[in-house]
Coordinates of C-alpha atoms and ligand atoms in Angstrom, one line a residue:
X1 CA 0.1 -0.1 -0.2
X2 CA 0.8 3.9 -0.5
X3 CA 1.7 6.4 2.4
X4 CA 0.3 9.6 1.8
X5 CA 3.7 10.7 1.2
X6 CA 4.1 8.2 -1.6
X7 CA 1.1 9.1 -3.3
X8 CA 2.1 12.8 -3.3
X9 CA 5.3 11.7 -4.9
X10 CA 3.5 9.8 -7.6
X11 CA 1.9 12.4 -9.0
X12 CA 5.0 13.7 -10.0
X13 CA 4.7 11.5 -12.9
X14 CA 5.3 13.7 -16.0
X15 CA 1.2 13.8 -16.7
X16 CA 0.2 16.9 -19.1
X17 CA -2.4 18.7 -16.7
X18 CA -3.7 22.0 -17.6
X19 CA -5.3 25.1 -15.5
X20 CA -6.5 28.2 -16.5
X21 CA -4.4 28.3 -19.7
X22 CA -1.2 27.0 -18.5
X23 CA 0.7 23.6 -18.1
X24 CA 0.8 22.8 -14.5
X25 CA 3.9 21.0 -13.8
X26 CA 4.1 20.7 -10.2
X27 CA 0.7 20.1 -8.7
X28 CA 1.7 20.6 -5.0
X29 CA 2.3 24.2 -5.6
X30 CA -1.2 25.1 -7.5
X31 CA -3.4 25.4 -4.1
X32 CA -6.5 24.3 -6.2
X33 CA -4.5 21.0 -6.5
X34 CA -2.7 21.0 -3.4
X35 CA -5.9 21.3 -1.0
X36 CA -7.6 18.0 -2.5
X37 CA -4.2 16.0 -3.5
X38 CA -3.0 16.6 0.7
X39 CA -6.9 15.7 1.3
X40 CA -6.5 12.4 -0.7
X41 CA -3.1 11.7 1.0
X42 CA -4.8 11.8 4.4
X43 CA -6.9 9.4 3.3
X44 CA -3.7 7.1 2.4
X45 CA -2.2 7.6 5.8
X46 CA -5.9 6.6 7.2
X47 CA -5.8 3.3 5.8
X48 CA -2.3 2.6 5.3
X49 CA -0.9 -0.7 6.4
X50 CA 2.9 -1.7 6.5
X51 CA 1.9 -5.5 6.4
X52 CA 3.0 -7.5 3.2
X53 CA 0.2 -8.2 0.8
X54 CA -2.2 -5.2 2.9
X55 CA -5.2 -3.7 0.4
X56 CA -7.3 -1.1 1.3
X57 CA -10.2 -2.9 2.7
X58 CA -12.7 0.1 1.4
X59 CA -12.2 -1.1 -2.2
X60 CA -12.6 -4.8 -1.7
X61 CA -16.1 -6.1 -2.9
X62 CA -18.6 -6.1 -0.1
X63 CA -19.6 -10.1 0.4
X64 CA -23.0 -9.7 2.0
X65 CA -25.6 -6.9 2.3
X66 CA -24.7 -5.9 5.6
X67 CA -21.2 -5.3 4.3
X68 CA -22.6 -3.4 1.5
X69 CA -24.3 -1.4 3.9
X70 CA -21.4 -0.5 6.7
X71 CA -19.4 0.2 3.2
X72 CA -21.9 3.3 2.4
X73 CA -21.9 5.1 5.9
X74 CA -17.7 4.8 5.6
X75 CA -17.3 5.8 1.7
X76 CA -19.7 8.7 1.9
X77 CA -17.0 10.6 3.9
X78 CA -13.9 9.9 2.2
X79 CA -12.1 11.7 -0.3
X80 CA -13.8 11.6 -3.7
X81 CA -10.9 10.0 -5.5
X82 CA -11.0 6.7 -3.0
X83 CA -14.8 7.1 -3.3
X84 CA -14.5 7.0 -7.5
X85 CA -11.5 4.2 -7.2
X86 CA -14.3 1.8 -5.0
X87 CA -17.1 3.0 -8.0
X88 CA -14.6 2.1 -10.9
X89 CA -13.4 -1.3 -9.3
X90 CA -17.3 -2.3 -8.2
X91 CA -18.1 -1.3 -11.7
X92 CA -15.9 -3.7 -13.1
X93 CA -16.8 -6.5 -11.1
X94 CA -20.6 -5.8 -11.3
X95 CA -20.3 -5.5 -15.0
X96 CA -18.1 -8.6 -15.5
X97 CA -20.8 -11.0 -13.8
X98 CA -23.8 -9.3 -16.7
X99 CA -21.8 -9.5 -19.9
X100 CA -23.3 -12.1 -21.6
X101 CA -20.8 -14.2 -24.0
X102 CA -18.3 -12.0 -22.9
X103 CA -14.6 -13.3 -24.2
X104 CA -13.1 -15.0 -21.6
X105 CA -9.3 -13.5 -22.0
X106 CA -11.2 -10.1 -21.8
X107 CA -12.8 -11.4 -18.5
X108 CA -9.6 -12.5 -17.3
X109 CA -7.6 -9.3 -18.0
X110 CA -10.6 -7.4 -16.1
X111 CA -10.0 -9.2 -12.9
X112 CA -6.1 -9.4 -12.9
X113 CA -6.7 -5.5 -13.5
X114 CA -8.6 -5.2 -10.0
X115 CA -6.1 -7.5 -8.4
X116 CA -3.5 -5.0 -9.3
X117 CA -4.9 -1.9 -9.2
X118 CA -6.0 -3.0 -5.5
X119 CA -2.6 -4.2 -4.8
X120 CA -0.9 -1.2 -6.2
X121 CA -3.2 1.2 -4.0
X122 CA -4.0 3.6 -7.3
X123 CA -6.7 5.8 -7.5
X124 CA -9.0 5.3 -10.8
X125 CA -10.6 8.1 -12.2
X126 CA -14.6 7.1 -14.0
X127 CA -14.4 8.2 -17.5
X128 CA -17.7 7.7 -19.3
X129 CA -19.1 10.7 -20.3
X130 CA -18.0 11.6 -24.2
X131 CA -18.0 15.2 -26.0
X132 CA -20.8 13.6 -27.9
X133 CA -21.5 15.9 -30.7
X134 CA -24.5 16.8 -31.7
X135 CA -26.9 14.6 -29.3
X136 CA -29.3 13.3 -31.8
X137 CA -27.0 11.9 -33.8
X138 CA -25.0 8.4 -33.0
X139 CA -21.5 7.7 -32.6
X140 CA -21.1 6.3 -35.8
X141 CA -22.7 9.1 -37.8
X142 CA -21.2 12.2 -36.2
X143 CA -19.6 14.6 -38.8
X144 CA -16.5 14.2 -36.6
X145 CA -15.8 10.5 -35.9
X146 CA -14.2 11.3 -32.4
X147 CA -16.6 12.8 -30.6
X148 CA -16.8 9.7 -28.9
X149 CA -13.5 8.1 -27.8
X150 CA -12.9 5.2 -30.1
X151 CA -10.4 2.5 -31.4
X152 CA -8.3 3.9 -34.4
X153 CA -5.6 1.4 -34.5
X154 CA -5.4 -2.2 -33.3
X155 CA -2.3 -4.5 -32.7
X156 CA -1.2 -7.8 -31.1
X157 CA 0.3 -5.2 -28.1
X158 CA -2.5 -3.2 -27.6
X159 CA -4.9 -0.4 -28.8
X160 CA -4.8 3.0 -29.9
X161 CA -7.7 4.8 -28.5
X162 CA -8.9 8.7 -29.7
X163 CA -11.5 10.9 -28.5
X164 CA -12.4 13.1 -25.1
X165 CA -14.1 12.5 -21.8
X166 CA -15.7 15.2 -20.6
X167 CA -15.9 16.6 -16.7
X168 CA -14.2 14.1 -15.3
X169 CA -14.0 14.1 -11.4
X170 CA -10.4 13.9 -9.7
X171 CA -8.6 12.7 -13.2
X172 CA -5.9 15.2 -12.5
X173 CA -5.0 13.5 -8.9
X174 CA -5.6 10.1 -9.7
X175 CA -3.0 7.4 -11.5
X176 CA -5.3 5.7 -14.2
X177 CA -8.7 6.3 -16.2
X178 CA -11.0 3.8 -16.7
X179 CA -12.4 4.4 -20.0
X180 CA -15.6 2.9 -20.6
X181 CA -18.4 3.7 -23.6
X182 CA -20.9 6.2 -22.7
X183 CA -23.8 4.4 -24.2
X184 CA -25.2 1.2 -26.2
X185 CA -23.6 0.8 -29.6
X186 CA -25.2 -0.3 -32.3
X187 CA -23.7 -3.0 -35.0
X188 CA -21.2 -1.0 -36.9
X189 CA -20.0 0.6 -34.4
X190 CA -17.9 -1.6 -32.8
X191 CA -15.1 0.9 -32.7
X192 CA -16.7 2.7 -30.2
X193 CA -17.4 -0.1 -27.8
X194 CA -14.2 0.0 -26.2
X195 CA -13.3 0.0 -22.4
X196 CA -9.9 0.2 -21.0
X197 CA -7.7 1.6 -18.3
X198 CA -5.7 4.4 -19.4
X199 CA -2.6 5.2 -17.4
X200 CA -2.8 9.1 -16.7
X201 CA 0.9 10.1 -17.7
X202 CA 0.3 7.6 -21.0
X203 CA 1.9 9.7 -23.8
X204 CA -1.3 11.7 -25.7
X205 CA -3.3 12.4 -22.6
X206 CA -4.1 15.7 -21.9
X207 CA -6.1 17.1 -19.0
X208 CA -7.8 20.8 -19.0
X209 CA -9.0 21.0 -15.8
X210 CA -12.0 23.3 -14.0
X211 CA -12.0 23.8 -10.4
X212 CA -14.7 26.0 -7.8
X213 CA -12.0 26.2 -5.0
X214 CA -11.5 29.5 -3.5
X215 CA -9.4 32.3 -4.9
X216 CA -9.2 34.3 -2.4
X217 CA -6.8 34.0 0.5
X218 CA -9.0 34.4 3.5
X219 CA -10.3 30.7 3.2
X220 CA -12.8 31.6 6.2
X221 CA -14.7 33.4 3.6
X222 CA -15.4 29.6 2.3
X223 CA -15.2 27.4 5.1
X224 CA -16.7 24.2 3.2
X225 CA -15.1 24.9 -0.1
X226 CA -11.7 25.4 0.9
X227 CA -11.6 22.2 2.4
X228 CA -13.6 19.7 -0.1
X229 CA -12.8 21.0 -3.1
X230 CA -11.8 18.6 -6.0
X231 CA -10.6 19.4 -9.8
X232 CA -12.8 18.6 -12.9
X233 CA -11.1 17.2 -15.9
X234 CA -11.8 17.7 -19.7
X235 CA -9.9 14.1 -20.3
X236 CA -8.1 14.6 -24.4
X237 CA -6.8 11.0 -25.6
X238 CA -4.7 12.1 -28.7
X239 CA -3.8 8.4 -29.8
X240 CA -3.4 7.1 -27.2
X241 CA -1.5 3.7 -26.8
X242 CA -2.9 1.3 -24.3
X243 CA -1.4 -2.1 -23.6
X244 CA -3.7 -5.2 -24.4
X245 CA -3.8 -6.4 -21.1
X246 CA -5.4 -2.9 -20.0
X247 CA -8.2 -3.5 -22.7
X248 CA -11.5 -5.3 -21.4
X249 CA -13.6 -4.5 -24.3
X250 CA -13.3 -4.4 -28.0
X251 CA -15.3 -4.4 -30.8
X252 CA -18.3 -6.0 -28.9
X253 CA -21.4 -3.9 -29.1
X254 CA -23.7 -6.1 -27.7
X255 CA -21.8 -5.5 -24.3
X256 CA -21.1 -1.8 -24.6
X257 CA -23.4 -0.6 -22.5
X258 CA -23.3 -2.8 -19.5
X259 CA -20.1 -0.9 -18.1
X260 CA -22.0 2.6 -18.5
X261 CA -25.3 0.4 -16.4
X262 CA -22.8 -0.8 -13.6
X263 CA -21.1 2.4 -13.2
X264 CA -24.5 4.4 -13.3
X265 CA -25.4 2.2 -10.4
X266 CA -22.5 2.7 -8.4
X267 CA -22.2 6.4 -9.4
X268 CA -25.8 7.1 -8.1
X269 CA -25.2 5.3 -5.2
X270 CA -22.3 7.5 -4.4
X271 CA -24.5 10.2 -5.2
X272 CA -27.2 9.5 -3.0
X273 CA -25.0 8.9 -0.1
X274 CA -23.6 12.3 -0.4
X275 CA -27.5 14.0 -1.0
X276 CA -28.7 12.0 2.2
X277 CA -25.6 13.7 4.3
X278 CA -26.2 17.0 2.3
X279 CA -29.9 17.3 3.1
X280 CA -29.5 16.8 7.0
X281 CA -26.6 19.5 6.6
X282 CA -29.4 21.6 4.5
X283 CA -31.7 20.6 7.3
X284 CA -29.1 21.8 10.2
X285 CA -28.5 24.8 8.9
X286 CA -32.0 26.3 8.2
X287 CA -32.6 25.5 11.8
X288 CA -29.6 27.2 13.1
X289 CA -30.1 30.4 10.9
X290 CA -33.8 30.3 11.6
X291 CA -32.5 30.7 15.5
X292 CA -30.1 32.9 14.5
X293 CA -32.6 35.0 13.1
X294 CA -34.6 34.9 15.9
X295 CA -37.2 33.2 13.7
X296 CA -37.4 29.6 14.7
X297 CA -41.0 29.7 16.5
X298 CA -42.8 31.5 13.3
X299 CA -44.9 28.8 11.5
X300 CA -44.2 29.1 8.1
X301 CA -40.3 28.7 8.9
X302 CA -40.8 25.9 10.7
X303 CA -43.3 24.3 7.6
X304 CA -40.5 25.1 5.4
X305 CA -37.8 23.4 7.7
X306 CA -40.3 20.3 8.3
X307 CA -40.6 19.9 4.7
X308 CA -36.9 19.9 4.2
X309 CA -36.6 17.1 7.3
X310 CA -39.8 14.8 5.2
X311 CA -37.2 15.0 2.2
X312 CA -34.1 14.2 4.3
X313 CA -35.9 11.4 5.8
X314 CA -37.3 9.8 2.3
X315 CA -34.0 10.4 0.9
X316 CA -32.4 8.3 3.8
X317 CA -35.3 5.4 3.1
X318 CA -34.3 5.4 -0.2
X319 CA -30.8 4.6 0.2
X320 CA -31.3 2.1 3.1
X321 CA -33.7 0.2 0.9
X322 CA -31.0 0.0 -2.0
X323 CA -28.9 -1.8 0.4
X324 CA -31.1 -3.6 1.9
X325 CA -32.4 -5.2 -1.0
X326 CA -29.1 -5.7 -2.6
X327 CA -28.4 -8.4 -5.3
X328 CA -25.4 -10.3 -6.0
X329 CA -23.2 -11.3 -8.8
X330 CA -22.3 -14.7 -9.9
X331 CA -18.9 -14.1 -8.0
X332 CA -20.7 -13.1 -4.7
X333 CA -20.3 -9.6 -4.8
X334 CA -23.2 -7.2 -3.6
X335 CA -24.4 -4.5 -4.9
X336 CA -27.4 -2.2 -4.4
X337 CA -31.0 -2.6 -5.9
X338 CA -31.3 -0.6 -9.3
X339 CA -35.3 0.3 -8.7
X340 CA -34.3 2.3 -5.2
X341 CA -30.9 3.8 -6.2
X342 CA -32.3 5.0 -9.4
X343 CA -35.7 6.5 -7.7
X344 CA -33.7 7.8 -4.7
X345 CA -31.2 9.7 -6.5
X346 CA -34.0 11.2 -8.9
X347 CA -35.8 12.4 -6.2
X348 CA -32.3 14.1 -4.5
X349 CA -31.6 15.8 -7.5
X350 CA -34.9 16.7 -8.9
X351 CA -35.8 18.3 -5.2
X352 CA -32.7 19.5 -4.3
X353 CA -33.0 23.2 -5.6
X354 CA -36.4 23.3 -3.8
X355 CA -34.6 22.6 -0.7
X356 CA -31.8 25.1 -1.3
X357 CA -34.5 27.5 -1.8
X358 CA -36.3 27.1 1.6
X359 CA -33.0 27.7 3.1
X360 CA -32.6 31.0 1.1
X361 CA -35.7 32.1 1.9
X362 CA -35.5 30.8 5.8
X363 CA -31.9 32.8 5.8
X364 CA -32.4 36.3 4.0
X365 CA -30.1 38.3 1.9
X366 CA -27.1 38.3 4.1
X367 CA -26.4 34.9 2.6
X368 CA -24.9 36.9 -0.1
X369 CA -23.6 40.2 1.4
X370 CA -22.3 39.4 4.8
X371 CA -19.1 41.1 5.3
X372 CA -16.3 38.5 6.4
X373 CA -14.5 37.4 9.5
X374 CA -11.6 40.1 8.2
X375 CA -14.5 43.0 8.4
X376 CA -15.4 41.8 12.2
X377 CA -11.7 41.9 13.0
X378 CA -10.7 45.4 11.5
X379 CA -10.8 47.9 14.2
X380 CA -12.5 50.3 11.8
X381 CA -15.4 48.1 10.6
X382 CA -15.5 45.3 13.2
X383 CA -17.8 46.9 15.6
X384 CA -20.5 48.1 13.3
X385 CA -20.5 44.5 12.3
X386 CA -20.8 43.0 15.2
X387 CA -23.8 45.3 16.1
X388 CA -25.5 45.4 13.0
X389 CA -25.1 41.5 11.9
X390 CA -26.4 40.7 15.4
X391 CA -30.1 38.7 15.2
X392 CA -30.9 37.0 18.3
X393 CA -29.7 38.0 21.3
X394 CA -28.8 34.1 22.0
X395 CA -26.6 33.8 19.1
X396 CA -23.2 35.5 19.0
X397 CA -23.2 38.4 15.7
X398 CA -19.7 36.2 14.7
X399 CA -21.4 32.7 14.5
X400 CA -24.7 34.4 12.7
X401 CA -21.7 35.6 10.4
X402 CA -19.9 32.4 10.1
X403 CA -23.4 30.4 9.5
X404 CA -24.2 32.9 6.3
X405 CA -20.7 31.8 4.6
X406 CA -21.7 28.2 5.4
X407 CA -24.7 28.9 3.2
X408 CA -23.4 31.2 0.5
X409 CA -20.2 28.4 0.1
X410 CA -22.0 25.7 0.2
X411 CA -25.3 26.8 -2.1
X412 CA -24.9 30.0 -3.8
X413 CA -21.7 30.7 -4.7
X414 CA -19.2 28.6 -6.8
X415 CA -19.0 25.3 -4.8
X416 CA -23.1 25.9 -4.6
X417 CA -23.2 25.9 -8.2
X418 CA -21.0 23.4 -8.7
X419 CA -23.4 21.0 -6.3
X420 CA -26.8 22.5 -8.3
X421 CA -25.4 21.1 -11.6
X422 CA -23.7 18.5 -10.3
X423 CA -26.8 17.1 -8.2
X424 CA -28.6 16.8 -11.7
X425 CA -26.3 15.6 -14.0
X426 CA -24.1 13.3 -12.0
X427 CA -24.9 9.6 -12.8
X428 CA -26.3 10.5 -16.2
X429 CA -29.2 13.1 -15.5
X430 CA -32.8 13.2 -14.4
X431 CA -33.7 11.1 -17.7
X432 CA -31.5 8.7 -17.0
X433 CA -32.6 7.8 -13.6
X434 CA -36.5 8.0 -15.0
X435 CA -34.9 5.5 -17.7
X436 CA -33.6 3.0 -15.2
X437 CA -36.6 3.1 -12.6
X438 CA -39.1 2.5 -15.8
X439 CA -37.2 -0.6 -16.5
X440 CA -37.1 -1.8 -12.9
X441 CA -40.7 -0.7 -11.5
X442 CA -43.2 -3.4 -11.4
X443 CA -45.6 -2.4 -13.7
X444 CA -47.6 -5.2 -14.0
X445 CA -48.3 -5.0 -10.3
X446 CA -49.4 -1.5 -10.7
X447 CA -51.9 -2.5 -13.7
X448 CA -53.0 -5.5 -11.9
X449 CA -54.5 -3.1 -8.7
X450 CA -55.4 -0.5 -11.2
X451 CA -57.6 -3.0 -12.9
X452 CA -59.0 -4.5 -9.7
X453 CA -59.7 -0.8 -8.6
X454 CA -61.4 0.0 -11.3
X455 CA -63.2 -3.5 -11.5
X456 CA -61.7 -4.6 -15.0
X457 CA -60.7 -8.3 -15.9
X458 CA -57.3 -9.0 -16.7
X459 CA -56.8 -10.1 -20.7
X460 CA -54.3 -12.1 -20.0
X461 CA -55.6 -13.8 -17.4
X462 CA -52.7 -13.3 -15.3
X463 CA -53.1 -13.1 -10.9
X464 CA -54.2 -10.7 -8.6
X465 CA -51.5 -8.5 -7.3
Ligands
FAD501 C1 -19.3 18.1 -11.8 C2 -19.3 17.1 -12.6 C3 -18.8 15.8 -12.5 C4 -18.9 14.9 -13.3 N1 -17.9 13.9 -13.0 C5 -18.3 12.6 -13.8 C6 -17.1 11.6 -14.1 O1 -16.3 11.7 -13.0 N2 -17.0 10.8 -14.6 C7 -17.6 10.6 -16.0 O2 -18.3 10.4 -16.8 N3 -18.8 11.8 -16.1 C8 -18.9 12.9 -15.0 N4 -19.6 13.8 -15.5 C9 -20.9 13.9 -16.5 C10 -22.0 13.8 -16.5 O3 -22.8 12.3 -16.2 C11 -22.9 14.1 -17.5 O4 -23.0 15.8 -17.2 C12 -24.1 13.5 -17.5 O5 -24.1 12.4 -18.1 C13 -25.1 14.6 -18.6 O6 -24.1 14.5 -20.2 P1 -24.1 16.1 -20.5 O7 -23.4 17.0 -19.5 O8 -22.6 15.8 -21.9 O9 -25.1 16.7 -21.2 P2 -26.1 16.3 -22.2 O10 -26.1 15.0 -22.7 O11 -25.8 17.1 -23.5 O12 -27.2 16.6 -21.9 C14 -28.2 17.6 -21.6 C15 -29.5 17.4 -21.5 O13 -30.2 16.6 -22.9 C16 -30.7 15.6 -22.7 N5 -30.2 14.6 -23.7 C17 -28.8 14.2 -23.9 N6 -28.9 13.6 -25.3 C18 -30.2 13.2 -25.9 C19 -30.9 12.4 -26.2 N7 -30.0 11.8 -27.6 N8 -32.4 12.3 -26.5 C20 -33.2 12.6 -25.3 N9 -32.5 13.8 -24.9 C21 -31.1 13.8 -24.4 C22 -30.3 15.0 -21.5 O14 -31.1 14.2 -21.0 C23 -30.2 16.3 -20.3 O15 -30.9 16.9 -20.1 C24 -19.7 14.9 -14.4 C25 -20.8 16.3 -14.3 C26 -20.5 17.0 -13.6 C27 -21.3 18.1 -13.8

């Protein structure tokens, strides 16, 4: 296993990563990368074991529903790079049990890769979302054939791929990029049916980063994002050679969507786990700022907080149901239930904006305009900030100020905007979750119940619900 220090040293491997128009050769000298890199390093130290053959227990596949349940809580609290590594490895294990008529050589490569990744203790970014060009046109009919990542050359030792994967969380701070088709491929689109693991420092890989990491020096104004930022990467594969032992799907259009569906499941479980915690955090902020404003007893404020609490509770219920109803692969690995995972993720994403609206409505305009802690400390302004930023006398003005900063940082500034969009789009957007929910929902039972209510005979003569 790697220590945090070894992880930080491993980033100096010649990877081509860019930020705001510049190439970043030393990630640790750039605050927007150093802060998350050190957070990942702390995660390495937290799980490090010097025992020969030791593996991070968090990336081992759950062998029971109880283990899956326990893991969800722990994974929800770890850094994003470890989180996406877990999801990547679980995706490969889940997919290998679902591939129909798969090439046994490719299956063996996947199993060997999972073992090797665990042994080397690497971090793996999930690369599924293609550039996609005109969304109404399939990959094989795009004006630019590179709109979806594709294979451009095949030889005995490996393959060469070209294209781009967009919005890839933590790409610049991981070691490998797990590349897979973003959707089902049709006959004739075999070159787009490619799943493989690419080392981040492979020649031809370039990562253009964006981040909501705070730009100001005084991080007290950004109490959350200054600790939790993580860059997203626009990852270009400019004719990248991938050794054959890292190629897990090549040309099999029939199985192309299996990886996307497997990743979507783990990605959405990760999304719900984060949303459950986030929903409770929003309830807490609404309650605390209502108390600080002296309004905690007012009925319309209480009703909004009640609605937020009900939302948080139902989200938690969806997550628990997804974990309790876990299914198992032929190899005995447990994964969450598709229906509950997708329905809960949909609900969490669809209602997030409304919950944030309640919080802003309760908190007031100082969410955006509260002076900084430095203004409080400035002798020329501090006593006025303290005097006029006071709400309820039971709450210190500085505490009220800090609550406003936390609410703005979490919901109304760069990090808040990131969350607003990410909650919707991560795991494929609302539409994707609706599709999977529809596929797994028991519509026959619903129909039968409706027929019974209406006194209609079942035309197919099926049993009663
Ligand atoms: C902060 C952030 C982090 C992310 N991290 C990752 C990551 O680590 N790895 C990764 O692979 N992806 C990641 N994503 C990408 C995410 O999965 C996508 O944003 C999402 O799948 C939507 O794709 P898109 O952004 O290309 O939007 P589009 O595909 O353009 O979708 C926009 C809208 O159009 C609809 N639409 C698109 N095509 C069609 C069609 N043919 N028919 C009908 N409707 C259509 C969609 O349903 C959606 O409503 C991340 C996204 C964000 C915002």
